[in-house]
Coordinates of C-alpha atoms in Angstrom, one line a residue:
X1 CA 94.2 45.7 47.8
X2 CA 95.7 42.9 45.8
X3 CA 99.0 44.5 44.8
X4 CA 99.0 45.4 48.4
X5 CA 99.3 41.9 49.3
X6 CA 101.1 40.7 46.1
X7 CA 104.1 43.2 47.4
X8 CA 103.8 42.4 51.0
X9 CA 104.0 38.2 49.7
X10 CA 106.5 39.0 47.7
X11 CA 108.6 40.4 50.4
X12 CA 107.6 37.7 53.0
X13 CA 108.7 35.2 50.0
X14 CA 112.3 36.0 50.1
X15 CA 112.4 35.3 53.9
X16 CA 109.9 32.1 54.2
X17 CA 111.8 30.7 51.1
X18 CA 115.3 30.4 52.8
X19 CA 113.9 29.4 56.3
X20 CA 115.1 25.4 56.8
X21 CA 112.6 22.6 56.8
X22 CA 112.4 22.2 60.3
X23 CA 111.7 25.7 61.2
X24 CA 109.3 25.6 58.4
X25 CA 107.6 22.6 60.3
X26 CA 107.7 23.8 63.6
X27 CA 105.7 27.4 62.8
X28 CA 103.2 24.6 60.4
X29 CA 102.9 22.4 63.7
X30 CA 102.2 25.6 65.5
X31 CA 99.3 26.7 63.2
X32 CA 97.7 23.6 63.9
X33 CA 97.9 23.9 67.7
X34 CA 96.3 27.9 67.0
X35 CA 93.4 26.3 65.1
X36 CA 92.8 23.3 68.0
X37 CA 92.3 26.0 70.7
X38 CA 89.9 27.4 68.2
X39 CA 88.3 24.5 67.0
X40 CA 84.6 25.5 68.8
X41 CA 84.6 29.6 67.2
X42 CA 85.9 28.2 64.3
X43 CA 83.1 25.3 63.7
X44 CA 80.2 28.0 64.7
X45 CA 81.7 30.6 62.3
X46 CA 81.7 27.7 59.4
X47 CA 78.1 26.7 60.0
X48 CA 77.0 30.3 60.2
X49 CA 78.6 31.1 57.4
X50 CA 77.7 28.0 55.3
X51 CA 75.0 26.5 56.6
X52 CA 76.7 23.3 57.6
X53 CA 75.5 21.4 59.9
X54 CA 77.3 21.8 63.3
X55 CA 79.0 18.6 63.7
X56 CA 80.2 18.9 60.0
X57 CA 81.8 22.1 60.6
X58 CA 83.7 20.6 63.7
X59 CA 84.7 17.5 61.6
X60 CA 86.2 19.6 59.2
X61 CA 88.4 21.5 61.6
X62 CA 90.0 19.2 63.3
X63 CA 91.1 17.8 59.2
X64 CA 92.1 21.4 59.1
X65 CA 94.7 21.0 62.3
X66 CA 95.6 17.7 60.8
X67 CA 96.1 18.8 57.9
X68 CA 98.9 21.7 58.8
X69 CA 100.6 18.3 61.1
X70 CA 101.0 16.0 57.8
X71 CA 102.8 18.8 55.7
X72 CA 104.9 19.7 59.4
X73 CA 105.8 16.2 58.6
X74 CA 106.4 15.9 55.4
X75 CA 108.3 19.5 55.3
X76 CA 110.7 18.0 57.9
X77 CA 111.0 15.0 55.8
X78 CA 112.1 16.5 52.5
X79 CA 114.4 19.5 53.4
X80 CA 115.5 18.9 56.9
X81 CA 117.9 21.6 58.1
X82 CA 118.1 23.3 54.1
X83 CA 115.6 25.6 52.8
X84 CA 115.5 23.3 49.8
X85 CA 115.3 19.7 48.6
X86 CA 118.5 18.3 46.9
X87 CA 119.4 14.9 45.8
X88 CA 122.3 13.8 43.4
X89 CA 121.7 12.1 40.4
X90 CA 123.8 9.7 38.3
X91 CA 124.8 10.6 34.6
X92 CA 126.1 8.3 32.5
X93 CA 129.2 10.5 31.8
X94 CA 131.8 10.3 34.8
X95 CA 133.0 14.0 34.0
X96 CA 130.2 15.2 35.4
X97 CA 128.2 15.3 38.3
X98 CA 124.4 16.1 38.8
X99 CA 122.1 17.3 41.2
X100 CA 118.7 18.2 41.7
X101 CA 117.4 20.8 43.6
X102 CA 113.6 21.9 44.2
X103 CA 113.0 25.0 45.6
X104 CA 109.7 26.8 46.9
X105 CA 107.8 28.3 43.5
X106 CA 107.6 31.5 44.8
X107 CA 104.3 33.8 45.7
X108 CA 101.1 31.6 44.8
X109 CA 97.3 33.0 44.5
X110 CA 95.2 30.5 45.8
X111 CA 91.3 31.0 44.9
X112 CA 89.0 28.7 47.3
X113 CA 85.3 27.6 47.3
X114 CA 82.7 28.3 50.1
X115 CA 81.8 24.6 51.1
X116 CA 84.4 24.2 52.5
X117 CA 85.8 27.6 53.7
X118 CA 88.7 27.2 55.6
X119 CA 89.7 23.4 54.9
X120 CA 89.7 23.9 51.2
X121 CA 91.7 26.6 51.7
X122 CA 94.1 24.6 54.4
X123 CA 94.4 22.2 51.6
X124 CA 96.8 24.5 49.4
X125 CA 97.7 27.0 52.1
X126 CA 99.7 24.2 53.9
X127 CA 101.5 22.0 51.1
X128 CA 102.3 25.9 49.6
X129 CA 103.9 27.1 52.9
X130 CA 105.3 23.6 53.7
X131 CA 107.0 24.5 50.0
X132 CA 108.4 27.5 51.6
X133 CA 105.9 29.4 49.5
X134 CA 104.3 33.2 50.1
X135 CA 100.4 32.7 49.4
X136 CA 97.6 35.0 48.8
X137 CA 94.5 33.5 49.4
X138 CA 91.1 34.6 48.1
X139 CA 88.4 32.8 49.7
X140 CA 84.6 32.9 48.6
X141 CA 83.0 36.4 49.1
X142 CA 80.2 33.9 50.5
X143 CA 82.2 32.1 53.1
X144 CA 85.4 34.0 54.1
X145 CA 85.0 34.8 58.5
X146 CA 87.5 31.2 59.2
X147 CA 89.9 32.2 56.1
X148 CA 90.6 35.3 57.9
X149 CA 90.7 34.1 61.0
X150 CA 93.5 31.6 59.6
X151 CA 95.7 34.8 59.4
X152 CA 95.7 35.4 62.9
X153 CA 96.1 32.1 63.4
X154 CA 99.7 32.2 61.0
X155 CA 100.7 35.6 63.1
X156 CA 100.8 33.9 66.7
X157 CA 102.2 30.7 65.1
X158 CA 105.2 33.1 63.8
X159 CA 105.0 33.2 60.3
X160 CA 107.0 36.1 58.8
X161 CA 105.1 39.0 57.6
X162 CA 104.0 38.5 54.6
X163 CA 104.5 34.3 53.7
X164 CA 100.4 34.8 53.8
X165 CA 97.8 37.4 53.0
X166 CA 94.2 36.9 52.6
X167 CA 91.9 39.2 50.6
X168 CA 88.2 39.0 50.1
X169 CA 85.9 40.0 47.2
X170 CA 84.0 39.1 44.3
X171 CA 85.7 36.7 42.0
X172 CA 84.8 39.0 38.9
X173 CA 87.1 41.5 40.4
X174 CA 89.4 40.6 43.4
X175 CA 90.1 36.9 41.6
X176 CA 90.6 38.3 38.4
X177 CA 93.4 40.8 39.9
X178 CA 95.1 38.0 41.1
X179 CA 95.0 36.0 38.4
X180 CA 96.4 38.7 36.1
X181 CA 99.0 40.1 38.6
X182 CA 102.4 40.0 37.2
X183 CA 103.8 39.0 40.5
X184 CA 102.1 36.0 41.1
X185 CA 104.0 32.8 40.1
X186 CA 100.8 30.2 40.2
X187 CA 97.6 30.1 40.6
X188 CA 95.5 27.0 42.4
X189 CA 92.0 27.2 42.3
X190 CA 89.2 25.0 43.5
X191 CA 85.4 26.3 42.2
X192 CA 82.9 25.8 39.2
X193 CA 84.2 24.6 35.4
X194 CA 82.6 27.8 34.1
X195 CA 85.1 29.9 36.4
X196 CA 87.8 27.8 36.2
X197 CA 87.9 28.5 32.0
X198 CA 88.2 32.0 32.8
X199 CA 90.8 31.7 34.8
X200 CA 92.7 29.9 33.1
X201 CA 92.5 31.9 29.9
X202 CA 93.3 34.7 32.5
X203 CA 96.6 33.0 33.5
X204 CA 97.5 31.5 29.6
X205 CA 98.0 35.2 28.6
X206 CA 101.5 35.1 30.8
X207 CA 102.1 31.5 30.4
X208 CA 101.5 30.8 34.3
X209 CA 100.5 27.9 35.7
X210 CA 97.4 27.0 37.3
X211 CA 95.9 24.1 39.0
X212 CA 92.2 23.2 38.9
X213 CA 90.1 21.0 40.4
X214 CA 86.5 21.8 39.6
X215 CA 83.4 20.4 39.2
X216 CA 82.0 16.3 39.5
X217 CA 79.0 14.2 38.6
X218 CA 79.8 11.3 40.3
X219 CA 78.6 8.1 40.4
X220 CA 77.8 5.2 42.9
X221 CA 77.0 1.7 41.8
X222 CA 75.6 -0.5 44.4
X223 CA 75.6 -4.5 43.3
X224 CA 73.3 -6.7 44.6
X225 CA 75.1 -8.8 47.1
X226 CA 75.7 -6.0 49.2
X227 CA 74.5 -5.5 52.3
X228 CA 71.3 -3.2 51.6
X229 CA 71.3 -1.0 54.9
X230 CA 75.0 -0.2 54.4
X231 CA 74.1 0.5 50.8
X232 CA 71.5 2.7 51.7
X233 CA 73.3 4.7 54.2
X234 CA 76.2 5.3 51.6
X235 CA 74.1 6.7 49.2
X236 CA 72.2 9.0 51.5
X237 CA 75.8 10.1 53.2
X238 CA 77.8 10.1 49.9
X239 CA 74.8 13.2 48.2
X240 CA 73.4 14.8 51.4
X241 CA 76.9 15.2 52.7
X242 CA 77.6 18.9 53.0
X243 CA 73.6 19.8 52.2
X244 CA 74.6 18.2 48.7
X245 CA 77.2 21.0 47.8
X246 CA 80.2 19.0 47.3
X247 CA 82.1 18.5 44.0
X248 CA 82.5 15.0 44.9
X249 CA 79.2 14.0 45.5
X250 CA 77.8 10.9 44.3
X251 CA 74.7 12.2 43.0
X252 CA 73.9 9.3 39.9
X253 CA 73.4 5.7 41.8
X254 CA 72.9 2.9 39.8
X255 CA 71.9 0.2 41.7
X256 CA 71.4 -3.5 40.6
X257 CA 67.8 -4.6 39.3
X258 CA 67.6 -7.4 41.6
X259 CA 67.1 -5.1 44.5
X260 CA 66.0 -2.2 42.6
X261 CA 62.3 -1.9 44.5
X262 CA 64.1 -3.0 48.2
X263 CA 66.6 -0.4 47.5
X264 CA 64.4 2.6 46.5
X265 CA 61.9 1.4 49.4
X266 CA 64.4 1.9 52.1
X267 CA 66.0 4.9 50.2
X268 CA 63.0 7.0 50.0
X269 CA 62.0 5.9 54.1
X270 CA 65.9 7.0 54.9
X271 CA 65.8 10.2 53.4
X272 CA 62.4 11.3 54.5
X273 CA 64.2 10.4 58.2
X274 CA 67.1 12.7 57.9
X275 CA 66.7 15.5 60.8
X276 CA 67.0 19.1 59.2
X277 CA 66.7 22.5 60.6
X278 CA 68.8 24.8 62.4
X279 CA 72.5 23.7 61.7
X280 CA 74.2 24.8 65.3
X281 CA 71.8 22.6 66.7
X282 CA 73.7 19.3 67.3
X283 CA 71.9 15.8 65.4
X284 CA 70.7 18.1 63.0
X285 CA 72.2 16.5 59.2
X286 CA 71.3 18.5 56.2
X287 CA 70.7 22.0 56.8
X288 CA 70.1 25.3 54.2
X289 CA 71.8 26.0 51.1
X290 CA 74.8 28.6 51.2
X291 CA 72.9 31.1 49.8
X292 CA 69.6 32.3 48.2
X293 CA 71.4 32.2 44.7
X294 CA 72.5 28.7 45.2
X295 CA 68.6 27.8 46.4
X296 CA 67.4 29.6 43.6
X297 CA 69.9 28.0 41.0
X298 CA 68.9 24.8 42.7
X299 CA 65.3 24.9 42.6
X300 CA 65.3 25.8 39.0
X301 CA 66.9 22.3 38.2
X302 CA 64.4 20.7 40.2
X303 CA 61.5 22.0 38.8
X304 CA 62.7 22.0 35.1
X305 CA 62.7 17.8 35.6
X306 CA 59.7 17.9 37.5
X307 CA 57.9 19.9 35.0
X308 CA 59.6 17.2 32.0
X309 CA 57.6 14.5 34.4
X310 CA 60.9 13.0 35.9
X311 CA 59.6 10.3 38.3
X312 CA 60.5 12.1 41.7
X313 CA 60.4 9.4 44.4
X314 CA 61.0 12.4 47.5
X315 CA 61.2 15.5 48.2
X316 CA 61.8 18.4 45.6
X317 CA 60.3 21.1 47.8
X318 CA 61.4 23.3 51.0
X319 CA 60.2 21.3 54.3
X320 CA 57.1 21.9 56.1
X321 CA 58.8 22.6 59.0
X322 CA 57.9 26.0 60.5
X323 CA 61.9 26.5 61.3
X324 CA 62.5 25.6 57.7
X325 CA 60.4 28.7 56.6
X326 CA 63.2 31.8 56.2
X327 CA 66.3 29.6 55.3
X328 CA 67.3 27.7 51.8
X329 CA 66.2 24.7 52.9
X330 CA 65.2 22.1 50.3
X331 CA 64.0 18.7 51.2
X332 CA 66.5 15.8 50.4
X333 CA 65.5 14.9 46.9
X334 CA 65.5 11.7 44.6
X335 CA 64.7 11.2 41.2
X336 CA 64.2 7.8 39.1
X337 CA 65.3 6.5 35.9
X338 CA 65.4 9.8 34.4
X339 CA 67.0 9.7 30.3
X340 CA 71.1 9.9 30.6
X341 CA 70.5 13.4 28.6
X342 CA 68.8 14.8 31.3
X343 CA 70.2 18.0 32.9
X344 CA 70.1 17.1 36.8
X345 CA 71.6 13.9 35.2
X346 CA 74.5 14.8 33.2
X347 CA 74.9 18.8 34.7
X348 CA 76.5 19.1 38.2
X349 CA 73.7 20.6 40.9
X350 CA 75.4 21.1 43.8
X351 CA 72.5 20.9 46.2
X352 CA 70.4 17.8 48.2
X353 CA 69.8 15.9 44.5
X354 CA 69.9 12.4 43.5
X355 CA 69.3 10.8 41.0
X356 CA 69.0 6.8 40.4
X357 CA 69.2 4.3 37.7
X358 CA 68.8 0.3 37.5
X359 CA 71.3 -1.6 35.6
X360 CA 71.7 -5.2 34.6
X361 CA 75.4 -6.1 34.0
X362 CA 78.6 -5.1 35.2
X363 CA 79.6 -3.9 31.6
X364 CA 76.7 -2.3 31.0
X365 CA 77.0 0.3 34.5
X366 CA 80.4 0.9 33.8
X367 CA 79.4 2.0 30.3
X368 CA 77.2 4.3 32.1
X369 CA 79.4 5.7 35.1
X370 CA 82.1 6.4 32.7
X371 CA 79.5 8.4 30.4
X372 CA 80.2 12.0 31.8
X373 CA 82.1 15.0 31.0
X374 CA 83.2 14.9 34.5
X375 CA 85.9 12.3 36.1
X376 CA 86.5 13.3 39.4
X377 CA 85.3 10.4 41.8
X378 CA 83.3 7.2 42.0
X379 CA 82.1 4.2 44.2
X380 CA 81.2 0.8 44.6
X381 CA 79.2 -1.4 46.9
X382 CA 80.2 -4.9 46.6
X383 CA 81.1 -7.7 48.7
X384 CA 83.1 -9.4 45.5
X385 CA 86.8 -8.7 46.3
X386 CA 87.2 -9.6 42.3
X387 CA 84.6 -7.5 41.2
X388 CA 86.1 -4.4 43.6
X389 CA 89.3 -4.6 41.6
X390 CA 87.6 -4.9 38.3
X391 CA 85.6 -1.4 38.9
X392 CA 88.7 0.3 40.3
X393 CA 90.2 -0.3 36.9
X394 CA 87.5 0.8 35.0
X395 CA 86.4 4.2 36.4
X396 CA 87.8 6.8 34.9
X397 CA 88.1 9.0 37.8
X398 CA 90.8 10.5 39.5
X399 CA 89.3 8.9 42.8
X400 CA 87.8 5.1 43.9
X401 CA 85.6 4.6 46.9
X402 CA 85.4 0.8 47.6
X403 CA 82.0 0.0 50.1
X404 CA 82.1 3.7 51.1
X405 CA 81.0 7.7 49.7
X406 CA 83.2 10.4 50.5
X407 CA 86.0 10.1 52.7
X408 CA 89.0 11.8 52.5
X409 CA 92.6 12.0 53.9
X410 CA 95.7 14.2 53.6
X411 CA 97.5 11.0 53.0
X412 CA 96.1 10.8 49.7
X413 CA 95.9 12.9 46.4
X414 CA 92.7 14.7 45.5
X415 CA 92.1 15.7 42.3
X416 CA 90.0 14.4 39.1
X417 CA 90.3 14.2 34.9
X418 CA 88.4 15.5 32.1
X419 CA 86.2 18.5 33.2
X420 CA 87.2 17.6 36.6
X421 CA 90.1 19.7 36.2
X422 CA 93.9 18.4 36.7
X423 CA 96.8 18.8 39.0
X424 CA 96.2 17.6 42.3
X425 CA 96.0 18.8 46.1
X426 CA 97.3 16.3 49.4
X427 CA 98.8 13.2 49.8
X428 CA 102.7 12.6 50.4
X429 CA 103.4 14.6 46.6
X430 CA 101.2 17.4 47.1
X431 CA 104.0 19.8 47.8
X432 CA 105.3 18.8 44.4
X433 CA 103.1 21.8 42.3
X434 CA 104.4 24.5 44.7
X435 CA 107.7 23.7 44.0
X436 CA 110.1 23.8 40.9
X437 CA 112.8 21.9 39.8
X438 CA 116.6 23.1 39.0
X439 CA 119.0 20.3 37.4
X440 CA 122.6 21.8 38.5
X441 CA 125.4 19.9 36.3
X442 CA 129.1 20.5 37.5
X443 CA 132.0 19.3 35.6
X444 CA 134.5 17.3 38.0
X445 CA 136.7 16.1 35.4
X446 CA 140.6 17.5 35.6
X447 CA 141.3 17.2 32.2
X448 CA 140.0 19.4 30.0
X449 CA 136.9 18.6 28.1
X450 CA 138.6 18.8 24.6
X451 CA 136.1 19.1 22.3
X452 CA 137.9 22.0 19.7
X453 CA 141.5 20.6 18.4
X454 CA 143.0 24.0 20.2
X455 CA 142.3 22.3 23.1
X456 CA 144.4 18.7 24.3
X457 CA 143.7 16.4 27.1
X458 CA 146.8 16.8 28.7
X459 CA 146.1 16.5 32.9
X460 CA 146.8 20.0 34.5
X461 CA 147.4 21.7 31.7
X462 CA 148.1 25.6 32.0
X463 CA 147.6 28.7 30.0

């Protein structure tokens, strides 16, 4: 199955790969037109599929369709009427002239989580064909129905056969196929630390390139002359988000010990509030987890730090509710000033989990945000325009949330450091990884270049 759609890439490469910049955009532009007339199927297939909550699902498609529009754009923008991007460059020797020329990478394996099925996916599979790439994508063997909808999607829109395959499986066996497929040129994954070593061990043993953006533990600090109800709702938004299964998610708070008791008050009366149930029922906000592996995973996290007398302020049990019974559910849940060794502190969970912690000074909470092996994102509540700029310095994260958890544009580049993983995906650059650069050097002199006596300078000489 995957050298199936390795050839049939490889093939549909050589075609995509010379197609001009504006045809390029126009079959993008029309992919996102395919997924707006299927924005409804497409949202209930998500939330059956992932246990996202309805509204969440149709939030995330239209970014899909917006998505495909901002690399339309932004293909149009850098090649135009070529099939390529070219720009002369001046060298400091006048007998020569230089250019340089990117061109599309070639056929890229693309490897994509099950939170987000088909927008992670969307965010390679649209910079990569904007590139003039051929993909293969392999979405999660837990969330896949949207991903192969998208190829359906790509068909009506015109895309040559070929410019994009998907194939499903197990990771341990259709991801590791692609990975080690001699006709793949990249690979981008998105997914745990733990399988983003493998892979790219996998891919060192050719030299190819990968791209990885993995796991978080991100952190929120909330100062204390913010306004408390925006506060609270950040917090609740910037963990619950997703049922908690984000990389992303601002799971350690630190909040300010002035309003440390306020803060926790309102907290724990907010997240007791949040509706839960059935997520294709609209208003519903946190609904099950994926699957009964990830509740199971989950659960065992929570009850190792209950059992080691973690102060749990909510939660940290499936919900009474009788339509809570069958599904994964598991009750928003918050911890308190549990040790910075701690394993729901320091180890991503990937589930409804928070955990908070009261700090003093502003050096002091920076000390402790930065303390991670993860640097993907972090936030900060603050009305203190100084103070804002300070913390945006300091994290050492790939991404900076001023008075806000979570939101995300194409505009902008997503990606972390450390065990975060590097390379990144979106923003106006995040064609660059699917492309590579050519320096082309031509010698316009019409002398000759004279470096060997045999050899004189005289203009127009002939043999």
């Amino acid at each position: 199955m995957i050298d199936d759609a390795v050839r049939a890439a490889r093939k549909g490469y050589k075609v995509w790969s010379a197609t001009p910049g504006r045809e390029r955009s126009r079959v993008l532009r029309e992919i996102a037109r395919g997924i707006e007339r299927r924005k409804r199927a497409l949202a209930e297939l998500e939330t059956l599929d992932a246990g996202k909550p309805i509204e969440e699902s149709e939030w995330d498609i239209d970014d899909v369709s917006a998505c495909f529009d901002y690399y339309a754009d932004r293909c149009d923008e850098v090649f135009g009427d070529k099939a390529y991007a070219e720009e002369d460059v001046k060298l400091p020797m006048d007998e020569f002239a230089g250019r340089l020329r990117r061109e599309a990478l070639g056929v890229i394996g693309l490897i994509t989580p099950w939170n987000y099925p088909l927008l992670m996916a969307t965010w390679k599979v649209a910079p990569a064909l904007a590139s003039g790439c051929a993909v293969v994508l392999k979405p999660s063997e837990l969330a896949s129905l949207t991903c192969q909808v998208l190829g359906d999607v790509c068909v009506e829109a015109g895309l040559p056969p070929g410019a994009f395959n998907v194939v499903t499986g197990r990771g341990d066996e259709a991801g590791a196929a692609l990975c080690a497929h001699k006709g793949v040129d990249k690979i981008s994954f998105t997914g745990s630390l733990q399988t983003g070593r493998i892979i790219m061990s996998a891919c060192a043993k050719d030299v190819k390139p990968v791209s990885l953006e993995l796991g978080g533990k991100s952190a929120l600090v909330i100062f204390d002359d913010c306004d408390l109800e925006k506060a609270v709702e950040w917090a609740l938004f910037g963990c619950f988000w997703t049922n908690g299964q984000i990389c992303s998610a601002t799971s350690r708070v630190f909040i300010h010990e002035r309003i440390r008791e306020k803060f926790l008050a309102r907290l724990k009366e907010a997240a007791e509030a949040i509706p839960y149930g059935n997520p294709l029922v609209k208003g519903c906000r946190l609904g099950p987890l994926v699957s009964e592996g990830q509740y199971k995973k989950v659960m065992k996290m929570v009850e190792r730090a209950k059992r080691k007398g973690y102060t749990l302020l909510t939660g940290g049990k499936k919900p009474s509710d009788p339509d809570c019974r069958e599904g994964f559910y598991l009750e928003p849940t918050v911890f308190v000033d549990v040790p910075m060794d701690a394993e729901v502190w320091r180890e991503e969970i990937f589930g409804p989990v928070m955990c908070v912690k009261t700090f003093a000074s502003e050096t002091e909470v920076v000390a402790m945000a930065n303390d991670s092996d993860y640097a993907l994102a972090a936030a900060v509540i603050t009305d203190d325009l100084a103070r804002r700029e300070r913390m945006t310095a300091a994290f050492d994260t790939g991404i900076v949330w001023v008075n806000c958890s979570q939101p995300c544009f194409a505009q902008l580049p997503w990606g972390g450091r450390k065990r975060s993983g590097f390379g990144r995906d979106l923003g106006a650059n995040g064609m660059d990884k699917y492309l590579h650069q050519k320096q082309v050097v031509t010698y316009v002199s019409e002398d000759p270049f004279a470096w060997y006596p045999m050899f004189d300078a005289k203009p127009n000489s002939k043999l």
